Amino acid sequence: MASAIKLSYHRRLFFLLLFFSWSIVVCFMGYQYMREKQYKSDFLAAQLQLYNRSLLEIVEEGVAFDDYINSHKQPFEDLRISVITNSGKVIYDNLLPFDLLDNHSDRPEIASAMKSGTGYTLKRQSASDGRLYLYSATKGDNVVVRCAIPYSASLENMLAVDWTGLLVMLAVSVAMSVMAYLATRRLGKTIERLNLFAEKAEKGESFVDSTPFPNDELGSISNHIIRIYSQWQRTAEERDRAHENALREEQEKMRIKRQLTNNINHELKTPVASIQVCLETLLSGIKLSDEKRQELIERCYVNNDRLRRLLNDVSLITRIEGGSQVVGREKVVVNEVLNDIKEELAIMPEGERMQLHIDFPSIVTIEGNMSLICSVFSNLTENAMSYSGGKNIYISLLENSEKQCRIRFEDDGVGVEESQLPRLFERFYRVDKGRSRKKGGTGLGLAIVKHVVQFHGGTITVCNRPSGGLRFDFSLRKSVDAEV
């Protein structure tokens, strides 16, 4: 069985209003029709009653009916006049032989006149001549006078209802129906859109509708509801995004911790194993020459120093990741840090050091941690001396504004392959692993540099110089509250 067609709210509301309004209109028009018809009938009967009373006065005065009827103008043409006694016997009729007429006491208008003094019948067929008449009867002391108007075209027109007013009312009703349709359609469209919005809101979907709601109370309520839902949806989306970001960050932290643990474990194995072998050899009681014994002791010292540096670097990264609650801040003059680096290089053997060129035309002061700022330049310097193969280091000031400073660190060495540049800041990443371990590097130097720069609100990038060597460009925020 086909399902019933469901009408929209607009149509249901319109048909309901149409039913009630047209029910009222039809009832009113019917009432008006009957009222006007009754009024004309009563008015016509009242005229006949006046004529009946004048005839009763003639009867009382003893004047002959025919003389009076023929000598006076009648109110209507073809008027039939009858005189009936209280017993119902017809004693006079101006159109029919009264001696042949039967008893009229059972006639409705006669019975009503006998009872209340007057009576009329709007439309009844005469039993005497078979014609349709409008009867009006009036009771006197001894007789009842009845006048009857035959139903003709003129009488029909006289009793006909004036349809002009009813047609005007009908036209107004049609116009009001059209207006009701337009009004209910507007209301229905708004409610349909609200229903669509409710369905989407129940499913958690976004509601996009560029058509404005009407400028009325319902439209204002609709706009408020949709705005509140949109704000709630945006808040929920932001909350979900924040939750996802927090979850990703937490997962990333866990991944980095696992990676750091694995890397540390891997990095510790080599020096610990080397120390253990050296110590086992020394403790085995095997006779060793003084040179061999000294070599084993020196190897233990070198690997121990490597372990110390590794633990210090791991501790430093942990402090940085702990944030400002762990790391203190103070006024740091970057120029003084560079002078200290330059002095340290000056006391190194000439074959192991590189020439440092500083181009800082102004004093740069930032709000940061002195040891961390020193670690940036010392790690970059150690990295250049250990792996670049160059002779010179260039440190220059690119920008010194109120909010930040931008610094460039370069060497004139061999640089690295382009494919390896994005991984230079990864923890324990080495371009040449064997060479790095021989140099005593922990693989955390550039990772520390990146973390320190980020801790101070800056960014760092690396690229190969066109003439050879690496170029590091990084920025440092002047204060904690500064926005760049």
mmCIF file of N, CA, C and O in Angstrom, residues 119-152:
data_model
loop_
_atom_site.group_PDB
_atom_site.id
_atom_site.type_symbol
_atom_site.label_atom_id
_atom_site.label_comp_id
_atom_site.label_asym_id
_atom_site.label_seq_id
_atom_site.Cartn_x
_atom_site.Cartn_y
_atom_site.Cartn_z
ATOM 1 N N GLY A 119 -51.000 35.803 11.191
ATOM 2 C CA GLY A 119 -50.272 34.639 10.711
ATOM 3 C C GLY A 119 -50.054 34.748 9.217
ATOM 4 O O GLY A 119 -50.855 35.390 8.518
ATOM 5 N N TYR A 120 -48.941 34.162 8.744
ATOM 6 C CA TYR A 120 -48.721 34.166 7.302
ATOM 7 C C TYR A 120 -47.957 32.912 6.915
ATOM 8 O O TYR A 120 -47.269 32.301 7.721
ATOM 9 N N THR A 121 -48.130 32.543 5.682
ATOM 10 C CA THR A 121 -47.428 31.408 5.083
ATOM 11 C C THR A 121 -46.704 31.923 3.865
ATOM 12 O O THR A 121 -47.318 32.533 2.983
ATOM 13 N N LEU A 122 -45.372 31.683 3.833
ATOM 14 C CA LEU A 122 -44.560 32.278 2.784
ATOM 15 C C LEU A 122 -44.888 31.702 1.417
ATOM 16 O O LEU A 122 -45.029 32.443 0.430
ATOM 17 N N LYS A 123 -45.044 30.398 1.329
ATOM 18 C CA LYS A 123 -45.275 29.787 0.020
ATOM 19 C C LYS A 123 -46.068 28.496 0.220
ATOM 20 O O LYS A 123 -45.570 27.538 0.778
ATOM 21 N N ARG A 124 -47.328 28.504 -0.262
ATOM 22 C CA ARG A 124 -48.187 27.318 -0.130
ATOM 23 C C ARG A 124 -49.118 27.245 -1.330
ATOM 24 O O ARG A 124 -49.603 28.260 -1.834
ATOM 25 N N GLN A 125 -49.337 26.002 -1.776
ATOM 26 C CA GLN A 125 -50.231 25.791 -2.919
ATOM 27 C C GLN A 125 -51.676 25.754 -2.423
ATOM 28 O O GLN A 125 -52.004 25.066 -1.457
ATOM 29 N N SER A 126 -52.489 26.515 -3.101
ATOM 30 C CA SER A 126 -53.898 26.596 -2.716
ATOM 31 C C SER A 126 -54.610 25.297 -3.082
ATOM 32 O O SER A 126 -54.443 24.762 -4.193
ATOM 33 N N ALA A 127 -55.388 24.778 -2.123
ATOM 34 C CA ALA A 127 -56.179 23.571 -2.398
ATOM 35 C C ALA A 127 -57.392 23.864 -3.283
ATOM 36 O O ALA A 127 -57.989 22.950 -3.837
ATOM 37 N N SER A 128 -57.707 25.165 -3.418
ATOM 38 C CA SER A 128 -58.905 25.531 -4.189
ATOM 39 C C SER A 128 -58.600 25.670 -5.670
ATOM 40 O O SER A 128 -59.319 25.110 -6.528
ATOM 41 N N ASP A 129 -57.545 26.420 -6.018
ATOM 42 C CA ASP A 129 -57.264 26.632 -7.435
ATOM 43 C C ASP A 129 -55.903 26.082 -7.882
ATOM 44 O O ASP A 129 -55.528 26.196 -9.048
ATOM 45 N N GLY A 130 -55.128 25.519 -6.917
ATOM 46 C CA GLY A 130 -53.872 24.898 -7.272
ATOM 47 C C GLY A 130 -52.719 25.861 -7.495
ATOM 48 O O GLY A 130 -51.628 25.435 -7.855
ATOM 49 N N ARG A 131 -52.896 27.133 -7.292
ATOM 50 C CA ARG A 131 -51.829 28.106 -7.485
ATOM 51 C C ARG A 131 -51.031 28.302 -6.190
ATOM 52 O O ARG A 131 -51.520 28.032 -5.093
ATOM 53 N N LEU A 132 -49.773 28.790 -6.377
ATOM 54 C CA LEU A 132 -48.929 29.090 -5.229
ATOM 55 C C LEU A 132 -49.196 30.513 -4.765
ATOM 56 O O LEU A 132 -49.222 31.455 -5.566
ATOM 57 N N TYR A 133 -49.377 30.692 -3.439
ATOM 58 C CA TYR A 133 -49.688 31.996 -2.875
ATOM 59 C C TYR A 133 -48.798 32.262 -1.662
ATOM 60 O O TYR A 133 -48.306 31.356 -1.004
ATOM 61 N N LEU A 134 -48.675 33.559 -1.381
ATOM 62 C CA LEU A 134 -48.156 34.016 -0.098
ATOM 63 C C LEU A 134 -49.353 34.515 0.679
ATOM 64 O O LEU A 134 -50.038 35.452 0.249
ATOM 65 N N TYR A 135 -49.623 33.895 1.831
ATOM 66 C CA TYR A 135 -50.828 34.200 2.593
ATOM 67 C C TYR A 135 -50.480 35.045 3.807
ATOM 68 O O TYR A 135 -49.462 34.846 4.460
ATOM 69 N N SER A 136 -51.412 35.966 4.147
ATOM 70 C CA SER A 136 -51.299 36.752 5.377
ATOM 71 C C SER A 136 -52.692 36.933 5.935
ATOM 72 O O SER A 136 -53.581 37.468 5.243
ATOM 73 N N ALA A 137 -52.890 36.501 7.190
ATOM 74 C CA ALA A 137 -54.241 36.530 7.795
ATOM 75 C C ALA A 137 -54.217 37.352 9.074
ATOM 76 O O ALA A 137 -53.232 37.341 9.804
ATOM 77 N N THR A 138 -55.322 38.096 9.315
ATOM 78 C CA THR A 138 -55.466 38.920 10.522
ATOM 79 C C THR A 138 -56.846 38.658 11.115
ATOM 80 O O THR A 138 -57.863 38.698 10.405
ATOM 81 N N LYS A 139 -56.902 38.429 12.440
ATOM 82 C CA LYS A 139 -58.150 38.090 13.124
ATOM 83 C C LYS A 139 -58.822 39.340 13.690
ATOM 84 O O LYS A 139 -58.160 40.196 14.272
ATOM 85 N N GLY A 140 -60.123 39.447 13.425
ATOM 86 C CA GLY A 140 -60.928 40.504 14.032
ATOM 87 C C GLY A 140 -61.748 39.937 15.163
ATOM 88 O O GLY A 140 -61.404 38.907 15.750
ATOM 89 N N ASP A 141 -62.863 40.614 15.464
ATOM 90 C CA ASP A 141 -63.703 40.124 16.561
ATOM 91 C C ASP A 141 -64.432 38.845 16.171
ATOM 92 O O ASP A 141 -64.497 37.900 16.964
ATOM 93 N N ASN A 142 -64.996 38.812 14.966
ATOM 94 C CA ASN A 142 -65.805 37.654 14.578
ATOM 95 C C ASN A 142 -65.289 36.956 13.326
ATOM 96 O O ASN A 142 -65.727 35.836 13.029
ATOM 97 N N VAL A 143 -64.445 37.597 12.590
ATOM 98 C CA VAL A 143 -63.980 37.020 11.333
ATOM 99 C C VAL A 143 -62.462 37.169 11.234
ATOM 100 O O VAL A 143 -61.829 37.920 11.983
ATOM 101 N N VAL A 144 -61.910 36.452 10.225
ATOM 102 C CA VAL A 144 -60.491 36.532 9.886
ATOM 103 C C VAL A 144 -60.391 36.976 8.438
ATOM 104 O O VAL A 144 -61.013 36.374 7.554
ATOM 105 N N VAL A 145 -59.636 38.046 8.225
ATOM 106 C CA VAL A 145 -59.418 38.528 6.867
ATOM 107 C C VAL A 145 -58.057 38.006 6.401
ATOM 108 O O VAL A 145 -57.034 38.157 7.084
ATOM 109 N N ARG A 146 -58.056 37.401 5.200
ATOM 110 C CA ARG A 146 -56.822 36.847 4.656
ATOM 111 C C ARG A 146 -56.603 37.382 3.246
ATOM 112 O O ARG A 146 -57.509 37.336 2.416
ATOM 113 N N CYS A 147 -55.371 37.871 3.021
ATOM 114 C CA CYS A 147 -54.972 38.312 1.691
ATOM 115 C C CYS A 147 -53.897 37.354 1.167
ATOM 116 O O CYS A 147 -53.053 36.899 1.929
ATOM 117 N N ALA A 148 -53.954 37.081 -0.105
ATOM 118 C CA ALA A 148 -52.999 36.157 -0.723
ATOM 119 C C ALA A 148 -52.479 36.753 -2.011
ATOM 120 O O ALA A 148 -53.253 37.259 -2.827
ATOM 121 N N ILE A 149 -51.118 36.703 -2.144
ATOM 122 C CA ILE A 149 -50.479 37.204 -3.360
ATOM 123 C C ILE A 149 -50.009 35.995 -4.162
ATOM 124 O O ILE A 149 -49.244 35.165 -3.646
ATOM 125 N N PRO A 150 -50.455 35.862 -5.392
ATOM 126 C CA PRO A 150 -49.995 34.727 -6.201
ATOM 127 C C PRO A 150 -48.496 34.865 -6.508
ATOM 128 O O PRO A 150 -47.990 35.962 -6.726
ATOM 129 N N TYR A 151 -47.802 33.719 -6.504
ATOM 130 C CA TYR A 151 -46.384 33.719 -6.805
ATOM 131 C C TYR A 151 -46.189 33.965 -8.291
ATOM 132 O O TYR A 151 -46.591 33.181 -9.134
ATOM 133 N N SER A 152 -45.539 35.097 -8.576
ATOM 134 C CA SER A 152 -45.253 35.470 -9.954
ATOM 135 C C SER A 152 -43.790 35.926 -10.024
ATOM 136 O O SER A 152 -43.077 35.963 -9.016
#
